[in-house]
């Protein structure tokens, strides 16, 4: 698989414009990225622009803090899927995780996974590794497996750091092969992406996708 085919071409800045989303879609179609990852308000637009292109439509749920009520996340997901999303990146309730409310977290993931799968869509669960201990990362991964998530994703890009090789190694050890990993946050170069893929990442989320696949720059991500 090419690097481009592993990339979720991402634009989630709060000040992004419609014109930038259209450009994102055009770039994704031109380079063969796996998906575009756009704010929920632009899902329908992206789906229209990328119809029959082979590029998936990804959006975020409960983003970026994760502690929305489960019913709110479910409604967000329903609307996104109705508007054409094919992949949902949902932020786990980190507060609940740290409070030991594992049954509630597992139920939330399972409900959203069931909804996605009815619509032939994928669920990625963002666990925000920067805010978790190694034991909490392992527990979050286990809850994602029990909740039938398709991917576990490292980061929102809004925390103190994004994906690390150590995160990848730990997550890959805990997760079965059937559950894939998305690395995101601070991945700006081809070299950084390739290191994470080698460590276990199946998908890369980045706003620097075009530069990443059109350069041989060997510098590491900031």
PDB file of C-alpha atoms in Angstrom:
ATOM      1  CA  UNK A   1       0.000   0.000   0.000  1.00  0.00           C
ATOM      2  CA  UNK A   2       1.297   3.451  -0.870  1.00  0.00           C
ATOM      3  CA  UNK A   3       1.722   6.101   1.813  1.00  0.00           C
ATOM      4  CA  UNK A   4      -0.946   8.238   0.140  1.00  0.00           C
ATOM      5  CA  UNK A   5      -3.487   5.434   0.456  1.00  0.00           C
ATOM      6  CA  UNK A   6      -2.898   5.395   4.217  1.00  0.00           C
ATOM      7  CA  UNK A   7      -3.534   9.112   4.744  1.00  0.00           C
ATOM      8  CA  UNK A   8      -6.610  10.891   6.069  1.00  0.00           C
ATOM      9  CA  UNK A   9      -6.124  14.322   4.495  1.00  0.00           C
ATOM     10  CA  UNK A  10      -7.240  16.528   7.358  1.00  0.00           C
ATOM     11  CA  UNK A  11      -8.537  20.051   7.884  1.00  0.00           C
ATOM     12  CA  UNK A  12     -10.142  20.617  11.277  1.00  0.00           C
ATOM     13  CA  UNK A  13      -9.062  24.159  12.120  1.00  0.00           C
ATOM     14  CA  UNK A  14     -11.956  26.164  13.605  1.00  0.00           C
ATOM     15  CA  UNK A  15     -11.281  28.967  11.113  1.00  0.00           C
ATOM     16  CA  UNK A  16     -11.199  26.806   7.981  1.00  0.00           C
ATOM     17  CA  UNK A  17     -13.258  28.050   5.051  1.00  0.00           C
ATOM     18  CA  UNK A  18     -15.493  26.362   2.506  1.00  0.00           C
ATOM     19  CA  UNK A  19     -12.957  27.169  -0.200  1.00  0.00           C
ATOM     20  CA  UNK A  20     -10.250  25.378   1.785  1.00  0.00           C
ATOM     21  CA  UNK A  21     -12.466  22.307   2.187  1.00  0.00           C
ATOM     22  CA  UNK A  22     -13.062  22.224  -1.575  1.00  0.00           C
ATOM     23  CA  UNK A  23      -9.304  22.460  -2.146  1.00  0.00           C
ATOM     24  CA  UNK A  24      -8.774  19.645   0.378  1.00  0.00           C
ATOM     25  CA  UNK A  25     -11.176  17.458  -1.596  1.00  0.00           C
ATOM     26  CA  UNK A  26      -9.482  18.258  -4.883  1.00  0.00           C
ATOM     27  CA  UNK A  27      -6.080  17.377  -3.415  1.00  0.00           C
ATOM     28  CA  UNK A  28      -7.392  14.116  -1.967  1.00  0.00           C
ATOM     29  CA  UNK A  29      -8.833  13.052  -5.326  1.00  0.00           C
ATOM     30  CA  UNK A  30      -5.653  14.025  -7.180  1.00  0.00           C
ATOM     31  CA  UNK A  31      -3.300  12.163  -4.838  1.00  0.00           C
ATOM     32  CA  UNK A  32      -5.440   9.159  -3.933  1.00  0.00           C
ATOM     33  CA  UNK A  33      -5.663   9.744  -0.194  1.00  0.00           C
ATOM     34  CA  UNK A  34      -7.734   7.332   1.878  1.00  0.00           C
ATOM     35  CA  UNK A  35     -10.144   9.997   3.091  1.00  0.00           C
ATOM     36  CA  UNK A  36     -10.633  13.656   3.752  1.00  0.00           C
ATOM     37  CA  UNK A  37     -11.248  14.414   7.420  1.00  0.00           C
ATOM     38  CA  UNK A  38     -13.445  17.500   7.696  1.00  0.00           C
ATOM     39  CA  UNK A  39     -15.586  19.274  10.296  1.00  0.00           C
ATOM     40  CA  UNK A  40     -19.128  17.874  10.591  1.00  0.00           C
ATOM     41  CA  UNK A  41     -20.634  20.966   8.955  1.00  0.00           C
ATOM     42  CA  UNK A  42     -18.726  20.174   5.742  1.00  0.00           C
ATOM     43  CA  UNK A  43     -19.496  16.459   5.420  1.00  0.00           C
ATOM     44  CA  UNK A  44     -22.246  16.937   2.833  1.00  0.00           C
ATOM     45  CA  UNK A  45     -20.053  19.252   0.762  1.00  0.00           C
ATOM     46  CA  UNK A  46     -17.128  16.830   0.841  1.00  0.00           C
ATOM     47  CA  UNK A  47     -19.391  13.922  -0.063  1.00  0.00           C
ATOM     48  CA  UNK A  48     -20.686  15.862  -3.055  1.00  0.00           C
ATOM     49  CA  UNK A  49     -17.225  16.884  -4.243  1.00  0.00           C
ATOM     50  CA  UNK A  50     -15.778  13.394  -3.861  1.00  0.00           C
ATOM     51  CA  UNK A  51     -18.676  11.331  -5.187  1.00  0.00           C
ATOM     52  CA  UNK A  52     -17.333   8.305  -7.120  1.00  0.00           C
ATOM     53  CA  UNK A  53     -13.728   9.396  -6.498  1.00  0.00           C
ATOM     54  CA  UNK A  54     -12.884   6.476  -4.242  1.00  0.00           C
ATOM     55  CA  UNK A  55     -11.888   8.884  -1.444  1.00  0.00           C
ATOM     56  CA  UNK A  56     -13.726   8.303   1.830  1.00  0.00           C
ATOM     57  CA  UNK A  57     -15.417  10.992   3.915  1.00  0.00           C
ATOM     58  CA  UNK A  58     -14.264  11.165   7.519  1.00  0.00           C
ATOM     59  CA  UNK A  59     -15.498  13.506  10.240  1.00  0.00           C
ATOM     60  CA  UNK A  60     -15.161  13.913  13.989  1.00  0.00           C
ATOM     61  CA  UNK A  61     -17.601  13.174  16.814  1.00  0.00           C
ATOM     62  CA  UNK A  62     -17.414  14.606  20.333  1.00  0.00           C
ATOM     63  CA  UNK A  63     -14.422  16.582  19.146  1.00  0.00           C
ATOM     64  CA  UNK A  64     -11.979  17.560  20.571  1.00  0.00           C
ATOM     65  CA  UNK A  65     -12.711  17.014  24.291  1.00  0.00           C
ATOM     66  CA  UNK A  66     -14.760  13.809  24.235  1.00  0.00           C
ATOM     67  CA  UNK A  67     -17.011  14.404  27.205  1.00  0.00           C
ATOM     68  CA  UNK A  68     -20.261  15.174  25.389  1.00  0.00           C
ATOM     69  CA  UNK A  69     -23.212  13.083  26.531  1.00  0.00           C
ATOM     70  CA  UNK A  70     -23.370   9.746  24.736  1.00  0.00           C
ATOM     71  CA  UNK A  71     -26.779  10.644  23.305  1.00  0.00           C
ATOM     72  CA  UNK A  72     -25.278  13.789  21.777  1.00  0.00           C
ATOM     73  CA  UNK A  73     -22.417  11.836  20.214  1.00  0.00           C
ATOM     74  CA  UNK A  74     -24.919   9.339  18.821  1.00  0.00           C
ATOM     75  CA  UNK A  75     -26.976  12.115  17.241  1.00  0.00           C
ATOM     76  CA  UNK A  76     -23.830  13.722  15.800  1.00  0.00           C
ATOM     77  CA  UNK A  77     -22.955  10.366  14.292  1.00  0.00           C
ATOM     78  CA  UNK A  78     -26.429   9.870  12.822  1.00  0.00           C
ATOM     79  CA  UNK A  79     -26.329  13.276  11.137  1.00  0.00           C
ATOM     80  CA  UNK A  80     -22.798  12.731   9.813  1.00  0.00           C
ATOM     81  CA  UNK A  81     -23.685   9.347   8.346  1.00  0.00           C
ATOM     82  CA  UNK A  82     -26.865  10.730   6.791  1.00  0.00           C
ATOM     83  CA  UNK A  83     -24.801  13.499   5.179  1.00  0.00           C
ATOM     84  CA  UNK A  84     -22.392  11.015   3.605  1.00  0.00           C
ATOM     85  CA  UNK A  85     -19.650  10.240   6.129  1.00  0.00           C
ATOM     86  CA  UNK A  86     -17.999   6.864   5.636  1.00  0.00           C
ATOM     87  CA  UNK A  87     -15.680   7.026   8.659  1.00  0.00           C
ATOM     88  CA  UNK A  88     -16.205   8.610  12.089  1.00  0.00           C
ATOM     89  CA  UNK A  89     -13.387   9.614  14.455  1.00  0.00           C
ATOM     90  CA  UNK A  90     -14.983   9.726  17.918  1.00  0.00           C
ATOM     91  CA  UNK A  91     -13.174  11.081  20.974  1.00  0.00           C
ATOM     92  CA  UNK A  92     -13.393   8.787  23.976  1.00  0.00           C
ATOM     93  CA  UNK A  93     -14.715  10.209  27.263  1.00  0.00           C
ATOM     94  CA  UNK A  94     -11.312  10.636  28.916  1.00  0.00           C
ATOM     95  CA  UNK A  95     -12.856  11.927  32.128  1.00  0.00           C
ATOM     96  CA  UNK A  96     -14.967   8.783  32.388  1.00  0.00           C
ATOM     97  CA  UNK A  97     -11.934   6.605  31.712  1.00  0.00           C
ATOM     98  CA  UNK A  98      -9.954   8.236  34.488  1.00  0.00           C
ATOM     99  CA  UNK A  99     -12.975   7.920  36.781  1.00  0.00           C
ATOM    100  CA  UNK A 100     -13.173   4.170  36.236  1.00  0.00           C
ATOM    101  CA  UNK A 101     -16.448   4.216  34.311  1.00  0.00           C
ATOM    102  CA  UNK A 102     -15.345   1.504  31.923  1.00  0.00           C
ATOM    103  CA  UNK A 103     -18.772  -0.035  31.333  1.00  0.00           C
ATOM    104  CA  UNK A 104     -20.180   3.311  30.177  1.00  0.00           C
ATOM    105  CA  UNK A 105     -17.248   3.842  27.814  1.00  0.00           C
ATOM    106  CA  UNK A 106     -17.560   0.374  26.326  1.00  0.00           C
ATOM    107  CA  UNK A 107     -21.307   0.834  25.846  1.00  0.00           C
ATOM    108  CA  UNK A 108     -20.772   4.183  24.113  1.00  0.00           C
ATOM    109  CA  UNK A 109     -18.234   2.709  21.721  1.00  0.00           C
ATOM    110  CA  UNK A 110     -20.415  -0.316  20.983  1.00  0.00           C
ATOM    111  CA  UNK A 111     -23.487   1.818  20.276  1.00  0.00           C
ATOM    112  CA  UNK A 112     -21.556   3.982  17.833  1.00  0.00           C
ATOM    113  CA  UNK A 113     -19.839   0.996  16.240  1.00  0.00           C
ATOM    114  CA  UNK A 114     -23.212  -0.679  15.686  1.00  0.00           C
ATOM    115  CA  UNK A 115     -24.571   2.503  14.104  1.00  0.00           C
ATOM    116  CA  UNK A 116     -21.553   2.846  11.832  1.00  0.00           C
ATOM    117  CA  UNK A 117     -21.624  -0.763  10.746  1.00  0.00           C
ATOM    118  CA  UNK A 118     -25.308  -0.593   9.826  1.00  0.00           C
ATOM    119  CA  UNK A 119     -24.282   2.194   7.436  1.00  0.00           C
ATOM    120  CA  UNK A 120     -21.195   0.294   6.179  1.00  0.00           C
ATOM    121  CA  UNK A 121     -19.033   2.953   7.837  1.00  0.00           C
ATOM    122  CA  UNK A 122     -15.955   2.651  10.053  1.00  0.00           C
ATOM    123  CA  UNK A 123     -15.551   3.832  13.646  1.00  0.00           C
ATOM    124  CA  UNK A 124     -12.224   5.153  14.852  1.00  0.00           C
ATOM    125  CA  UNK A 125     -11.962   5.878  18.578  1.00  0.00           C
ATOM    126  CA  UNK A 126      -9.587   8.669  19.601  1.00  0.00           C
ATOM    127  CA  UNK A 127      -8.061   7.903  23.007  1.00  0.00           C
ATOM    128  CA  UNK A 128      -5.800  11.017  23.306  1.00  0.00           C
ATOM    129  CA  UNK A 129      -2.631   9.224  24.391  1.00  0.00           C
ATOM    130  CA  UNK A 130      -0.989  12.457  25.586  1.00  0.00           C
ATOM    131  CA  UNK A 131      -3.408  12.510  28.529  1.00  0.00           C
ATOM    132  CA  UNK A 132      -3.105   8.833  29.478  1.00  0.00           C
ATOM    133  CA  UNK A 133      -0.647   6.642  31.335  1.00  0.00           C
ATOM    134  CA  UNK A 134       0.577   3.471  29.666  1.00  0.00           C
ATOM    135  CA  UNK A 135      -1.882   1.459  31.745  1.00  0.00           C
ATOM    136  CA  UNK A 136      -4.725   3.755  30.690  1.00  0.00           C
ATOM    137  CA  UNK A 137      -3.717   3.496  27.030  1.00  0.00           C
ATOM    138  CA  UNK A 138      -3.831  -0.293  27.309  1.00  0.00           C
ATOM    139  CA  UNK A 139      -7.216  -0.159  29.053  1.00  0.00           C
ATOM    140  CA  UNK A 140      -8.639   2.233  26.460  1.00  0.00           C
ATOM    141  CA  UNK A 141      -7.491  -0.106  23.689  1.00  0.00           C
ATOM    142  CA  UNK A 142      -9.135  -3.064  25.420  1.00  0.00           C
ATOM    143  CA  UNK A 143     -12.410  -1.130  25.688  1.00  0.00           C
ATOM    144  CA  UNK A 144     -12.216  -0.303  21.994  1.00  0.00           C
ATOM    145  CA  UNK A 145     -11.801  -3.986  21.172  1.00  0.00           C
ATOM    146  CA  UNK A 146     -14.752  -4.923  23.379  1.00  0.00           C
ATOM    147  CA  UNK A 147     -16.764  -2.124  21.786  1.00  0.00           C
ATOM    148  CA  UNK A 148     -16.035  -3.433  18.278  1.00  0.00           C
ATOM    149  CA  UNK A 149     -14.270  -0.301  17.036  1.00  0.00           C
ATOM    150  CA  UNK A 150     -12.522  -0.602  13.689  1.00  0.00           C
ATOM    151  CA  UNK A 151      -9.583   1.647  14.581  1.00  0.00           C
ATOM    152  CA  UNK A 152      -8.004   3.151  17.677  1.00  0.00           C
ATOM    153  CA  UNK A 153      -6.630   6.612  17.012  1.00  0.00           C
ATOM    154  CA  UNK A 154      -3.922   8.244  19.075  1.00  0.00           C
ATOM    155  CA  UNK A 155      -4.771  11.918  19.163  1.00  0.00           C
ATOM    156  CA  UNK A 156      -7.003  14.840  18.286  1.00  0.00           C
ATOM    157  CA  UNK A 157      -4.093  17.134  17.446  1.00  0.00           C
ATOM    158  CA  UNK A 158      -5.342  19.525  20.131  1.00  0.00           C
ATOM    159  CA  UNK A 159      -3.455  18.060  23.107  1.00  0.00           C
ATOM    160  CA  UNK A 160       0.129  18.686  24.201  1.00  0.00           C
ATOM    161  CA  UNK A 161       1.495  16.145  21.737  1.00  0.00           C
ATOM    162  CA  UNK A 162       0.398  13.785  19.035  1.00  0.00           C
ATOM    163  CA  UNK A 163       1.368  10.242  18.118  1.00  0.00           C
ATOM    164  CA  UNK A 164       4.660   8.725  19.202  1.00  0.00           C
ATOM    165  CA  UNK A 165       6.498   5.544  18.307  1.00  0.00           C
ATOM    166  CA  UNK A 166       6.083   4.413  21.921  1.00  0.00           C
ATOM    167  CA  UNK A 167       2.311   4.837  21.587  1.00  0.00           C
ATOM    168  CA  UNK A 168       2.337   2.750  18.418  1.00  0.00           C
ATOM    169  CA  UNK A 169       4.363  -0.040  19.977  1.00  0.00           C
ATOM    170  CA  UNK A 170       2.141  -0.225  23.061  1.00  0.00           C
ATOM    171  CA  UNK A 171      -1.116  -0.069  21.123  1.00  0.00           C
ATOM    172  CA  UNK A 172       0.003  -2.684  18.618  1.00  0.00           C
ATOM    173  CA  UNK A 173       0.938  -5.048  21.458  1.00  0.00           C
ATOM    174  CA  UNK A 174      -2.468  -4.675  23.102  1.00  0.00           C
ATOM    175  CA  UNK A 175      -4.701  -4.619  20.031  1.00  0.00           C
ATOM    176  CA  UNK A 176      -5.527  -7.674  17.920  1.00  0.00           C
ATOM    177  CA  UNK A 177      -4.614  -7.512  14.243  1.00  0.00           C
ATOM    178  CA  UNK A 178      -8.271  -7.018  13.366  1.00  0.00           C
ATOM    179  CA  UNK A 179      -8.285  -3.580  15.048  1.00  0.00           C
ATOM    180  CA  UNK A 180      -6.267  -1.027  13.141  1.00  0.00           C
ATOM    181  CA  UNK A 181      -4.392   2.031  14.414  1.00  0.00           C
ATOM    182  CA  UNK A 182      -4.542   5.611  13.231  1.00  0.00           C
ATOM    183  CA  UNK A 183      -1.659   7.900  14.188  1.00  0.00           C
ATOM    184  CA  UNK A 184      -2.368  11.622  14.243  1.00  0.00           C
ATOM    185  CA  UNK A 185      -1.082  14.867  15.683  1.00  0.00           C
ATOM    186  CA  UNK A 186       2.100  16.637  14.629  1.00  0.00           C
ATOM    187  CA  UNK A 187       2.895  14.358  11.669  1.00  0.00           C
ATOM    188  CA  UNK A 188       4.350  16.727   9.102  1.00  0.00           C
ATOM    189  CA  UNK A 189       6.899  14.798   7.030  1.00  0.00           C
ATOM    190  CA  UNK A 190       7.187  11.605   5.023  1.00  0.00           C
ATOM    191  CA  UNK A 191       9.940  10.395   7.340  1.00  0.00           C
ATOM    192  CA  UNK A 192       7.802  10.857  10.445  1.00  0.00           C
ATOM    193  CA  UNK A 193       4.859   9.079   8.807  1.00  0.00           C
ATOM    194  CA  UNK A 194       6.982   6.166   7.632  1.00  0.00           C
ATOM    195  CA  UNK A 195       8.450   5.678  11.109  1.00  0.00           C
ATOM    196  CA  UNK A 196       4.941   5.488  12.580  1.00  0.00           C
ATOM    197  CA  UNK A 197       3.769   3.089   9.884  1.00  0.00           C
ATOM    198  CA  UNK A 198       6.766   0.866  10.587  1.00  0.00           C
ATOM    199  CA  UNK A 199       5.854   0.959  14.288  1.00  0.00           C
ATOM    200  CA  UNK A 200       2.303  -0.208  13.619  1.00  0.00           C
ATOM    201  CA  UNK A 201       0.160   2.617  12.238  1.00  0.00           C
ATOM    202  CA  UNK A 202      -2.297   1.583   9.527  1.00  0.00           C
ATOM    203  CA  UNK A 203      -3.586   5.092   8.868  1.00  0.00           C
ATOM    204  CA  UNK A 204      -1.996   8.545   9.198  1.00  0.00           C
ATOM    205  CA  UNK A 205      -3.964  11.706   9.928  1.00  0.00           C
ATOM    206  CA  UNK A 206      -2.259  14.879   8.757  1.00  0.00           C
ATOM    207  CA  UNK A 207      -2.840  18.384   7.461  1.00  0.00           C
ATOM    208  CA  UNK A 208       0.534  18.207   5.691  1.00  0.00           C
ATOM    209  CA  UNK A 209      -0.386  15.319   3.421  1.00  0.00           C
ATOM    210  CA  UNK A 210       0.511  16.848   0.063  1.00  0.00           C
ATOM    211  CA  UNK A 211       3.944  17.957   1.247  1.00  0.00           C
ATOM    212  CA  UNK A 212       4.426  14.570   2.888  1.00  0.00           C
ATOM    213  CA  UNK A 213       3.981  12.566  -0.311  1.00  0.00           C
ATOM    214  CA  UNK A 214       5.723  14.995  -2.667  1.00  0.00           C
ATOM    215  CA  UNK A 215       8.975  15.387  -0.758  1.00  0.00           C
ATOM    216  CA  UNK A 216      11.853  13.206   0.335  1.00  0.00           C
ATOM    217  CA  UNK A 217      12.523  15.449   3.327  1.00  0.00           C
ATOM    218  CA  UNK A 218      14.012  13.305   6.091  1.00  0.00           C
ATOM    219  CA  UNK A 219      13.420  15.711   8.963  1.00  0.00           C
ATOM    220  CA  UNK A 220      11.222  14.561  11.813  1.00  0.00           C
ATOM    221  CA  UNK A 221       7.841  15.931  12.754  1.00  0.00           C
ATOM    222  CA  UNK A 222       7.624  18.865  15.120  1.00  0.00           C
TER     223      UNK A 222
END
